[in-house]
Short mmCIF file of C-alpha atoms in Angstrom, two decimals:
data_model
loop_
_atom_site.label_atom_id
_atom_site.label_comp_id
_atom_site.label_asym_id
_atom_site.label_seq_id
_atom_site.Cartn_x
_atom_site.Cartn_y
_atom_site.Cartn_z
CA MET A 360 -0.11 -0.07 -0.05
CA ILE A 361 1.13 3.55 -0.50
CA ARG A 362 1.76 5.86 1.87
CA LEU A 363 1.21 9.60 0.88
CA VAL A 364 1.31 12.66 2.94
CA MET A 365 -0.49 15.31 1.95
CA ILE A 366 0.33 19.33 3.50
CA GLY A 367 -1.60 22.12 2.59
CA ILE A 368 -4.89 23.82 2.91
CA PRO A 369 -8.56 22.30 3.21
CA GLY A 370 -10.16 22.44 0.25
CA GLU A 371 -11.98 21.17 -2.69
CA TYR A 372 -8.54 20.90 -4.50
CA GLY A 373 -7.72 18.86 -1.23
CA LYS A 374 -10.84 16.85 -0.90
CA CYS A 375 -11.10 15.70 -3.93
CA LEU A 376 -7.97 14.22 -4.59
CA ILE A 377 -8.06 12.41 -0.76
CA SER A 378 -11.33 11.07 -2.20
CA SER A 379 -9.68 9.95 -5.74
CA LEU A 380 -6.52 8.47 -3.94
CA LYS A 381 -8.25 6.73 -0.92
CA SER A 382 -10.23 5.08 -3.58
CA LYS A 383 -7.18 3.29 -5.41
CA GLY A 384 -6.46 2.27 -1.74
CA VAL A 385 -3.16 4.86 -0.96
CA LYS A 386 -2.94 5.56 2.89
CA ILE A 387 -2.97 9.39 3.43
CA LEU A 388 -2.15 11.42 6.43
CA LYS A 389 -3.12 15.45 6.17
CA ILE A 390 -1.58 18.03 7.44
CA GLN A 391 -2.88 21.22 7.48
CA ALA A 392 -0.55 24.52 7.19
CA ARG A 393 0.41 26.63 9.82
CA LYS A 394 2.04 29.82 10.11
CA ASN A 395 4.25 29.26 13.59
CA LYS A 396 7.90 28.76 13.16
CA ASN A 397 7.88 25.46 14.15
CA PHE A 398 5.47 24.26 11.52
CA SER A 399 8.56 22.35 9.75
CA ARG A 400 9.91 20.79 12.47
CA LYS A 401 6.87 19.57 13.67
CA VAL A 402 6.08 18.16 9.92
CA ILE A 403 9.27 16.93 9.42
CA MET A 404 9.46 14.59 12.77
CA LEU A 405 5.81 13.25 11.52
CA LEU A 406 7.67 12.62 8.26
CA ARG A 407 9.84 10.49 10.54
CA SER A 408 7.82 8.48 12.35
CA TRP A 409 5.29 7.34 8.71
CA LYS A 410 7.98 7.09 6.27
CA PRO A 411 5.78 7.87 3.57
CA ASP A 412 6.52 6.67 -0.48
CA ILE A 413 5.71 10.39 -1.34
CA VAL A 414 4.30 13.99 -0.18
CA HIS A 415 2.28 15.68 -1.55
CA ILE A 416 2.05 19.41 -0.60
CA GLN A 417 -0.42 22.34 -1.60
CA PHE A 418 1.73 25.78 -1.69
CA PHE A 419 0.18 28.80 -1.51
CA GLU A 420 1.93 31.52 -0.43
CA GLY A 421 -0.25 32.95 2.56
CA SER A 422 -0.42 29.23 4.13
CA TYR A 423 3.45 29.33 5.25
CA ARG A 424 5.10 31.88 7.42
CA ASN A 425 6.87 34.17 5.68
CA ILE A 426 10.32 36.49 6.45
CA GLY A 427 9.73 39.62 4.96
CA PRO A 428 10.30 39.29 0.86
CA VAL A 429 11.05 35.76 1.69
CA ILE A 430 7.79 34.14 0.88
CA GLY A 431 7.01 30.29 2.07
CA VAL A 432 9.62 30.17 4.85
CA GLY A 433 7.95 27.69 7.25
CA ILE A 434 7.78 25.31 4.21
CA LEU A 435 10.71 24.86 3.01
CA PRO A 436 12.71 22.61 4.97
CA VAL A 437 10.21 19.73 4.59
CA TYR A 438 11.41 20.15 0.75
CA LYS A 439 15.08 19.62 1.96
CA TYR A 440 14.16 16.99 3.99
CA CYS A 441 12.62 14.63 1.46
CA LYS A 442 15.32 15.08 -1.27
CA ILE A 443 17.97 14.19 1.28
CA ARG A 444 15.90 10.85 1.94
CA LYS A 445 15.33 10.72 -1.55
CA ILE A 446 11.56 10.87 -0.64
CA PRO A 447 9.71 12.32 -3.65
CA VAL A 448 7.62 15.46 -3.51
CA VAL A 449 4.19 16.46 -5.60
CA THR A 450 3.53 20.77 -5.41
CA THR A 451 0.55 21.79 -6.38
CA PHE A 452 1.24 25.80 -7.35
CA HIS A 453 -2.29 27.47 -6.66
CA GLU A 454 -1.54 30.45 -8.29
CA VAL A 455 1.57 31.95 -9.94
CA PRO A 456 2.69 35.21 -9.95
CA HIS A 457 3.57 36.79 -13.10
CA PRO A 458 6.40 39.28 -12.82
CA ALA A 459 4.44 42.37 -14.65
CA ARG A 460 1.52 41.65 -11.94
CA LEU A 461 3.78 41.70 -9.18
CA GLU A 462 4.82 44.41 -10.46
CA LEU A 463 1.13 46.28 -10.37
CA PHE A 464 0.61 44.90 -7.70
CA PHE A 465 3.32 45.72 -5.10
CA LYS A 466 2.49 49.68 -7.02
CA ARG A 467 -0.74 49.15 -5.40
CA SER A 468 0.55 48.17 -1.94
CA PRO A 469 1.12 51.33 0.62
CA PHE A 470 3.90 50.16 2.19
CA PHE A 471 6.31 52.31 1.78
CA LEU A 472 9.09 51.06 0.66
CA ASN A 473 7.05 49.53 -2.34
CA ARG A 474 7.76 53.64 -4.02
CA ILE A 475 10.83 52.44 -4.96
CA GLY A 476 11.64 50.51 -8.07
CA ILE A 477 14.56 48.95 -6.88
CA TYR A 478 13.20 47.02 -4.03
CA ARG A 479 10.08 46.17 -6.53
CA LYS A 480 12.54 44.60 -8.54
CA PHE A 481 14.24 42.63 -5.57
CA LYS A 482 11.00 41.47 -3.80
CA ILE A 483 9.69 40.05 -7.84
CA CYS A 484 13.34 38.11 -7.73
CA ILE A 485 13.07 36.73 -4.39
CA ARG A 486 9.79 35.38 -4.86
CA LYS A 487 10.61 34.34 -8.94
CA LEU A 488 13.54 32.53 -6.64
CA ILE A 489 12.05 30.93 -3.81
CA TYR A 490 9.11 29.39 -6.77
CA GLU A 491 12.50 28.15 -8.81
CA TRP A 492 13.92 27.03 -5.69
CA ILE A 493 10.80 24.57 -5.39
CA ILE A 494 10.05 23.25 -8.54
CA LYS A 495 13.51 21.96 -8.55
CA ASN A 496 12.97 20.21 -5.28
CA SER A 497 9.92 18.45 -6.82
CA SER A 498 9.74 15.87 -8.35
CA ALA A 499 6.75 17.80 -10.23
CA VAL A 500 4.26 20.87 -10.20
CA ILE A 501 0.79 20.89 -10.90
CA VAL A 502 -0.49 23.61 -12.40
CA HIS A 503 -4.08 24.62 -12.68
CA THR A 504 -3.98 27.09 -16.00
CA ARG A 505 -1.93 26.56 -19.10
CA GLU A 506 -1.04 30.21 -18.71
CA HIS A 507 0.94 29.05 -15.60
CA GLU A 508 2.63 26.33 -17.29
CA THR A 509 3.79 27.92 -20.30
CA LEU A 510 5.20 30.66 -17.84
CA LEU A 511 6.90 27.91 -16.00
CA LYS A 512 8.24 26.16 -18.44
CA SER A 513 9.77 29.08 -20.24
CA TRP A 514 11.68 29.53 -17.36
CA GLY A 515 13.24 25.94 -18.40
CA TYR A 516 11.63 23.00 -16.53
CA THR A 517 10.31 20.79 -18.21
CA ASN A 518 8.18 18.88 -14.36
CA ILE A 519 5.46 20.67 -15.20
CA HIS A 520 2.00 19.52 -15.38
CA TRP A 521 -1.73 20.87 -16.20
CA ILE A 522 -4.49 19.30 -14.65
CA PRO A 523 -7.62 22.12 -14.29
CA HIS A 524 -9.14 22.49 -10.32
CA GLY A 525 -11.67 20.28 -9.78
CA THR A 526 -15.59 21.20 -10.17
CA GLU A 527 -18.12 20.46 -7.11
CA ILE A 528 -21.32 19.44 -8.25
CA VAL A 529 -23.93 20.60 -5.23
CA ASN A 530 -27.13 19.39 -6.05
CA LEU A 531 -29.59 23.09 -4.33
CA ARG A 532 -32.63 24.58 -4.72
CA GLY A 533 -33.28 27.95 -4.51
CA LYS A 534 -36.02 30.36 -4.61
CA ARG A 535 -35.66 32.79 -7.94
CA SER A 536 -37.42 35.84 -8.67
CA THR A 537 -38.89 35.93 -12.48
CA ASP A 538 -39.69 39.42 -12.21
CA ARG A 539 -36.28 40.20 -12.05
CA PHE A 540 -32.45 38.99 -13.04
CA THR A 541 -30.61 38.39 -10.06
CA LEU A 542 -26.38 39.22 -10.33
CA VAL A 543 -24.12 37.62 -7.78
CA SER A 544 -20.53 38.48 -7.41
CA PHE A 545 -17.99 37.58 -4.81
CA GLY A 546 -14.46 37.46 -3.08
CA ALA A 547 -11.79 39.18 -1.88
CA PHE A 548 -12.69 42.97 -2.54
CA ARG A 549 -9.57 44.53 -4.51
CA THR A 550 -9.26 47.32 -7.25
CA ASP A 551 -8.59 44.42 -10.28
CA LYS A 552 -12.42 43.93 -10.27
CA ARG A 553 -14.26 46.56 -12.00
CA TYR A 554 -17.43 47.25 -10.00
CA ASP A 555 -18.01 50.86 -11.21
CA ILE A 556 -17.73 49.76 -15.16
CA VAL A 557 -20.00 47.06 -14.09
CA PHE A 558 -22.54 49.79 -12.33
CA GLU A 559 -22.30 51.87 -15.47
CA ALA A 560 -23.54 49.29 -17.94
CA LEU A 561 -26.47 48.04 -15.40
CA LYS A 562 -28.21 51.55 -15.87
CA ALA A 563 -27.82 51.42 -19.59
CA LEU A 564 -29.46 47.66 -19.28
CA LYS A 565 -33.50 48.76 -19.62
CA CYS A 566 -35.21 45.71 -20.70
CA ARG A 567 -35.76 44.34 -17.66
CA PRO A 568 -35.18 44.94 -14.01
CA ILE A 569 -32.01 44.15 -12.57
CA THR A 570 -30.79 42.81 -8.53
CA TYR A 571 -27.08 42.60 -8.14
CA ILE A 572 -25.92 41.45 -5.18
CA VAL A 573 -21.88 42.00 -4.02
CA HIS A 574 -20.21 40.00 -1.91
CA ALA A 575 -17.53 41.95 -0.19
CA SER A 576 -14.47 40.30 1.79
CA PRO A 577 -12.62 42.11 4.16
CA PRO A 578 -10.14 44.56 2.24
CA GLU A 579 -6.90 43.50 2.31
CA ASP A 580 -5.11 47.07 2.47
CA GLU A 581 -5.48 50.79 2.53
CA ILE A 582 -6.17 51.22 -1.22
CA SER A 583 -8.68 48.47 -0.57
CA ARG A 584 -10.99 49.80 1.58
CA LYS A 585 -10.30 52.88 0.02
CA TRP A 586 -12.37 51.51 -3.61
CA LEU A 587 -14.83 49.76 -1.26
CA LYS A 588 -15.98 53.19 -0.30
CA TYR A 589 -15.86 54.67 -3.23
CA ILE A 590 -17.88 51.37 -4.97
CA GLU A 591 -20.62 52.10 -2.25
CA SER A 592 -21.07 55.70 -2.61
CA ILE A 593 -21.93 55.07 -6.63
CA LYS A 594 -23.56 52.32 -6.54
CA PRO A 595 -26.99 51.85 -7.53
CA GLU A 596 -30.22 51.40 -5.44
CA ASP A 597 -30.26 48.37 -6.81
CA VAL A 598 -27.01 46.91 -5.54
CA VAL A 599 -26.49 45.19 -3.06
CA ILE A 600 -23.53 44.69 -0.49
CA ILE A 601 -22.98 42.35 1.65
CA LYS A 602 -19.32 42.54 3.66
CA GLY A 603 -17.79 40.19 6.09
CA PHE A 604 -16.82 36.57 6.41
CA LEU A 605 -19.27 34.20 3.87
CA PRO A 606 -19.51 30.78 4.65
CA LYS A 607 -19.23 27.75 2.30
CA ARG A 608 -23.34 26.67 2.45
CA ARG A 609 -24.73 30.29 2.60
CA LEU A 610 -22.50 31.38 -0.78
CA LEU A 611 -23.60 27.83 -2.11
CA GLU A 612 -27.39 29.20 -1.86
CA LEU A 613 -26.48 32.75 -2.84
CA ILE A 614 -25.38 31.45 -5.75
CA THR A 615 -28.26 29.38 -6.19
CA CYS A 616 -30.53 31.80 -6.17
CA ALA A 617 -29.11 33.58 -8.65
CA ASP A 618 -29.85 34.28 -12.33
CA ALA A 619 -25.81 34.45 -13.67
CA VAL A 620 -22.28 34.88 -11.51
CA LEU A 621 -20.31 37.85 -12.40
CA PHE A 622 -16.72 37.97 -12.20
CA PRO A 623 -15.35 41.77 -13.12
CA TYR A 624 -12.01 41.19 -13.37
CA ASP A 625 -10.01 44.04 -15.68
CA LYS A 626 -7.08 41.38 -16.44
CA VAL A 627 -6.62 37.93 -15.76
CA GLY A 628 -5.73 36.78 -12.19
CA MET A 629 -2.87 35.19 -10.67
CA GLY A 630 -4.22 31.85 -9.92
CA ALA A 631 -7.85 29.05 -10.60
CA SER A 632 -10.74 31.12 -8.98
CA SER A 633 -12.19 29.15 -6.49
CA GLY A 634 -15.27 31.11 -7.20
CA PHE A 635 -15.14 30.22 -10.92
CA HIS A 636 -15.72 26.47 -9.79
CA HIS A 637 -18.71 26.85 -7.36
CA ALA A 638 -20.83 28.81 -9.67
CA ILE A 639 -19.74 25.87 -12.46
CA GLY A 640 -20.60 22.79 -9.96
CA LEU A 641 -23.99 24.82 -9.31
CA GLY A 642 -24.99 25.06 -12.93
CA LYS A 643 -24.81 28.80 -13.21
CA PRO A 644 -23.73 31.12 -16.27
CA VAL A 645 -20.64 32.79 -15.76
#
C-alpha cells in the first residue's frame, strides 16, 4: 500500500484529491498548513515516524510563514528533508505570480518601500527564486491553468503538469425571482474588480429589472478599503453589498438564487478562482 502525506490548505481540491487517491487504496496522512515557526520541524518529525512513499504539498503563499520578502519559509525545510531522504515530492501551485502583475500589485501597496522601483524588482526576483527552488526540489509540479504551465516551462523546467482545478457538483434548490434578473459577485475585494464599470452597464440595461448582489470580503489593504468606500458611494439602488466572512453554505445558497454569476476583473488573475468552480458546479452561467 502506498503511503502519502498531504500538506496544505483544506478545500475542494484537497478533498477531491484525497477521495480519488483513497479509492485507489492509497493511505493518506493529512497535515494542515500553519504559519507558526515550528511548523516545518513538526512536519519533519511526522515524516520520520510515518515514513511516507511520497509527499504532496499545496503551496499557497499565504498559508506558510514568511520572513520579509522571502515567502514560504515555513515549508521550505520540508523540501530539503525530503530531498535528503529521497522522498518524492509533488507540489501543487494554486497560483503563480507573473512578474508584470507583481509589479502592479506592489505599486498599489501602501507599504512605503514599495514606492522604490529597485525594492520592487528585488521582491519580484526573490519571489521567482523561491518558486524556482521549489520546482527544482519537486519531482512534479501541478498547476491549474495553461498560462501558468507556459510561464513555468518558459523558465526551463520540464516537470510541470497542467491539471484543471476540480469542480464540485452541488445539488441545491433556491427560490429565484421571476420578474427580476439577479446577478451575484463575491470574493476578496480588490481594485482589479471593476464594479464601477458594471454599475455603468447596469444603468444602460432597461429591458428587465436587475438586482446585483456583491459580496465583499474584508479589504486586504488601505487602497482596497478606499476602493470599497468609493464603490459604496456610487452604487445604484438596485445593488446590494454584503460585507464580511461568508460561510460556504451561505455562499452556495446565494449562487443558487442567482440567474448568473459575474466576475468583473480587468485582467487575468494569478490563480484558478474557486468561486468560478462553485458557480460552474451549481450549473450557473458565468
